[in-house]
Coordinates of C-alpha atoms in Angstrom, one line a residue:
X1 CA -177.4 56.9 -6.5
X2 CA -174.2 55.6 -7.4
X3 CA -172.3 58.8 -9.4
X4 CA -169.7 56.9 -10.8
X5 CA -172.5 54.9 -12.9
X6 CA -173.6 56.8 -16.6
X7 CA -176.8 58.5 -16.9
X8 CA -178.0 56.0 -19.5
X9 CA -177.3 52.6 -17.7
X10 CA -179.6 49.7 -18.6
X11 CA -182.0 48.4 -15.8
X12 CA -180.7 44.5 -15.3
X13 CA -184.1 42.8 -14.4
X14 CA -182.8 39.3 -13.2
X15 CA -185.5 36.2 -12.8
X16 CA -184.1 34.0 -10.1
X17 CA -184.1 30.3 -11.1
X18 CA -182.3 26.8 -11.2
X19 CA -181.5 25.8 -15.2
X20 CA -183.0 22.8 -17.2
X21 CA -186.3 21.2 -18.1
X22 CA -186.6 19.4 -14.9
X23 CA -186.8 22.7 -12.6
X24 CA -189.0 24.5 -15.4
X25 CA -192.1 24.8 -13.6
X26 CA -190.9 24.4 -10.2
X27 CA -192.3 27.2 -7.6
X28 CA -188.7 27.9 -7.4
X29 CA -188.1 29.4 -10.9
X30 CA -191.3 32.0 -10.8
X31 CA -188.6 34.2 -12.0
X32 CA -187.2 32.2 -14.6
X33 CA -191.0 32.3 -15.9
X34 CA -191.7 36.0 -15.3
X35 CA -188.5 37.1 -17.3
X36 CA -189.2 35.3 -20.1
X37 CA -192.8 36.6 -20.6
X38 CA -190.9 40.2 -20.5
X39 CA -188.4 38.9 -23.1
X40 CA -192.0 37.8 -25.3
X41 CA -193.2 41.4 -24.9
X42 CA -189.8 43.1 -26.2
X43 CA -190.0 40.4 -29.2
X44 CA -186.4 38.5 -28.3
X45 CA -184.6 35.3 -27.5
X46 CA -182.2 35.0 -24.7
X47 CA -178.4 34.3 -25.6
X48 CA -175.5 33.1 -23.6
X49 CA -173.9 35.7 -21.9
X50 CA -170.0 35.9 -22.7
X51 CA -167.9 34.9 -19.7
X52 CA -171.3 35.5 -17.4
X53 CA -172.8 32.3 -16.0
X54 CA -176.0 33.8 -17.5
X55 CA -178.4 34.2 -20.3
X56 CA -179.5 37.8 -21.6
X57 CA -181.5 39.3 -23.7
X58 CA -180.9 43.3 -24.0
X59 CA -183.9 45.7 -24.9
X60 CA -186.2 48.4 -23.9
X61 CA -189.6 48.5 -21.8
X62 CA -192.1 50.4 -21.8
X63 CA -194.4 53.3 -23.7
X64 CA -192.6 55.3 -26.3
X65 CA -191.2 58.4 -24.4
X66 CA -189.4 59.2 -21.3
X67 CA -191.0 56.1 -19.5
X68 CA -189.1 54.0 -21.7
X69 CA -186.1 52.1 -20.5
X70 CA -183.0 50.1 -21.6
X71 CA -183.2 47.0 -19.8
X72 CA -181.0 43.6 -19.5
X73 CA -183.2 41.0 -18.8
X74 CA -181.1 37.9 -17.2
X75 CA -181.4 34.3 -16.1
X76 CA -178.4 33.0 -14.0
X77 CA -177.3 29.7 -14.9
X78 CA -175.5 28.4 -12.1
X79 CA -178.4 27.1 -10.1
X80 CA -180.1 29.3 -7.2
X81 CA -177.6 29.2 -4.6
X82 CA -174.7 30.6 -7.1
X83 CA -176.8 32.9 -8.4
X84 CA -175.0 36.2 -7.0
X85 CA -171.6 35.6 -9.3
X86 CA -172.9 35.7 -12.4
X87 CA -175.6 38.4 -11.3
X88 CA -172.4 40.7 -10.3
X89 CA -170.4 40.0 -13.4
X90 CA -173.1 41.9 -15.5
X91 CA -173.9 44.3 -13.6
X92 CA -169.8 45.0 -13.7
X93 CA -170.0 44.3 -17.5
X94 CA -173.0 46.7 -17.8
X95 CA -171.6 49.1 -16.0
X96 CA -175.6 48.9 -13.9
X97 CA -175.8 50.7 -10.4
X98 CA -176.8 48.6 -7.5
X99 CA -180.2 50.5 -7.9
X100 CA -181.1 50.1 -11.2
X101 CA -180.7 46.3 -10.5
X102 CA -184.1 44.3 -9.9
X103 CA -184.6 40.8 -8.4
X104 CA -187.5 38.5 -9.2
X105 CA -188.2 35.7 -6.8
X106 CA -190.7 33.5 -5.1
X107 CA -191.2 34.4 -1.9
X108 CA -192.5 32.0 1.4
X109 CA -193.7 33.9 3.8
X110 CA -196.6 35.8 1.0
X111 CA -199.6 34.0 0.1
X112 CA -199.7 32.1 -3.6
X113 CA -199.8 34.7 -6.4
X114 CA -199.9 38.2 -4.3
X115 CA -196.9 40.3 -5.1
X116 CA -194.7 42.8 -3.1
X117 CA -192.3 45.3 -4.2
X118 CA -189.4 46.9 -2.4
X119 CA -185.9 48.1 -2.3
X120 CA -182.9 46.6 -0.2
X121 CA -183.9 44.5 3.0
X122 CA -183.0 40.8 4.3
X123 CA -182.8 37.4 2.2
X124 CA -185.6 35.5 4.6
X125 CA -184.4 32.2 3.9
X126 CA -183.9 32.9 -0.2
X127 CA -180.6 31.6 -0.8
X128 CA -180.8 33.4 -4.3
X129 CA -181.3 36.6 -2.8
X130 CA -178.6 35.4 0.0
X131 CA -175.8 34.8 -3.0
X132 CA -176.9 38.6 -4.7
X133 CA -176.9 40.1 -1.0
X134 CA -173.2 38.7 -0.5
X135 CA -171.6 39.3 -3.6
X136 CA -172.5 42.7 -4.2
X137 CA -175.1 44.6 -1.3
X138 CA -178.6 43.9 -0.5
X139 CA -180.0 47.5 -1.8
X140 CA -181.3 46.2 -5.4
X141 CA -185.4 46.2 -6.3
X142 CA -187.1 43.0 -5.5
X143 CA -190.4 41.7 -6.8
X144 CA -191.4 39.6 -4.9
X145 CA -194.1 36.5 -6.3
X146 CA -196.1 34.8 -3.2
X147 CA -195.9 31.2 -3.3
X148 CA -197.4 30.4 0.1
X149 CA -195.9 28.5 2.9
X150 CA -195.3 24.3 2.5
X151 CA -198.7 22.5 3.9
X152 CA -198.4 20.0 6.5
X153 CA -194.7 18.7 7.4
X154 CA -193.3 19.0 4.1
X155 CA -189.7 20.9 4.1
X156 CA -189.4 23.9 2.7
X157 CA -187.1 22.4 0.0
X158 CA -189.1 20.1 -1.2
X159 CA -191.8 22.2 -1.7
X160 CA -189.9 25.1 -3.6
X161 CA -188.9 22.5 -5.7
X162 CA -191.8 20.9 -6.6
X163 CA -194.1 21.8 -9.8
X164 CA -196.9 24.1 -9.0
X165 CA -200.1 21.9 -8.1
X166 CA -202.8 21.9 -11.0
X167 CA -204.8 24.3 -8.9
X168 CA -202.5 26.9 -9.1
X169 CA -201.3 26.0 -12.3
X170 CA -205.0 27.4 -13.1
X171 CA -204.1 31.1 -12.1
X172 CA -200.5 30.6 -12.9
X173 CA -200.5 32.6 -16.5
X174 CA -202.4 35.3 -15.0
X175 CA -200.3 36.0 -11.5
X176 CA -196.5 35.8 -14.3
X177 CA -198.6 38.1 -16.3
X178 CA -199.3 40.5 -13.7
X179 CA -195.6 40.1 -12.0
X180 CA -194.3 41.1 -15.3
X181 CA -196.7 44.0 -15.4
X182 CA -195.5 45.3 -12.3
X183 CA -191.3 45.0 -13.5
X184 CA -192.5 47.4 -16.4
X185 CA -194.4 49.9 -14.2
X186 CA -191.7 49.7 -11.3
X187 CA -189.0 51.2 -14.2
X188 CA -191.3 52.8 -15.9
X189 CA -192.5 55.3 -12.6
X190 CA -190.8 54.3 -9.9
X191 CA -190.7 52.1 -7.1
X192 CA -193.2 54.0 -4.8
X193 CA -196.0 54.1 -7.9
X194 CA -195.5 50.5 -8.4
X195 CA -195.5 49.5 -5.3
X196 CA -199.3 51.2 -4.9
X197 CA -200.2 49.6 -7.7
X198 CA -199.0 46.1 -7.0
X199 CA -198.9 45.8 -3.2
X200 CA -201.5 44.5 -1.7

């Protein structure tokens, strides 16, 4: 636990995305999609962030009570790959421990729509997660969203960026949905009770 943080620092909750229409409902921006479902459930619209290379929205999740949290919802906007600068900037201008800050991405190497939660651990390949990892440690939350592995020969690249297919496009609302229930439970209890909820 970082001591030098105070007691009632926000969560920053920060979906992992390239800005602009053309990248919207790329496989790549899952977390551009899950964090604004969470910023529909607190009831807000996301502003540009002061010097940060970012758009926020500041609220609180979860039940009335102890549970609840303050939260910083954020999408970078400086495209994946830059994502770390502006990501560092508010946790600096939030005064947010390394902790208390929680990435959500697609992820490879998981099958489409099946989530994983953890705390700290390599970048696999995520060059969103690589750019958080170098500019400020790799021990932040991560939820993890399952996107499944390019068929055939097509690059990796190519298939991040591309729009989800209409089959998955079916179960899409419900798998977001579901990510964004497992953000709120993750601060709300903990990352061991989410993770047995949400792992499987």
């Amino acid at each position: 636990m970082d001591v030098s943080a105070p007691v009632n620092a926000p969560w920053l909750v920060v979906g992992l995305g390239n800005p602009g229409p053309e990248y919207a409902m790329n496989r790549h921006n899952v977390g551009f999609m899950v964090v604004d479902l969470l910023a529909e459930r607190i009831g807000g619209k996301f502003k540009r962030a002061g010097k940060a290379q970012a758009q926020v929205l500041e609220g609180r999740i979860g039940p009335v009570g102890p549970a609840n949290r303050r939260v910083v919802l954020a999408k970078p906007m400086s495209y994946m790959n830059l994502s770390g600068g502006p990501v560092n900037a508010l946790r600096d201008f939030y005064k947010v421990p390394l902790g208390q800050v929680v990435a959500v991405h697609d992820e490879l190497d998981i099958d489409y729509g099946t989530l994983r939660l953890k705390l700290g651990g390599g970048d696999n390949g995520h060059n969103g997660l690589k750019s958080m990892t170098k500019a400020m440690g790799a021990e932040y939350h991560r939820v993890r969203f399952g996107i499944g592995r390019p068929p055939g020969r097509m690059q990796v690249a190519d298939f991040v960026l591309k729009d989800f297919g209409s089959a998955e496009r079916k179960e899409l609302g419900y798998f977001v949905d579901r990510a964004a229930d497992a953000v709120e439970r993750l601060l709300a209890e903990g990352l061991e009770r989410a993770q047995s909820a949400y792992n499987s």
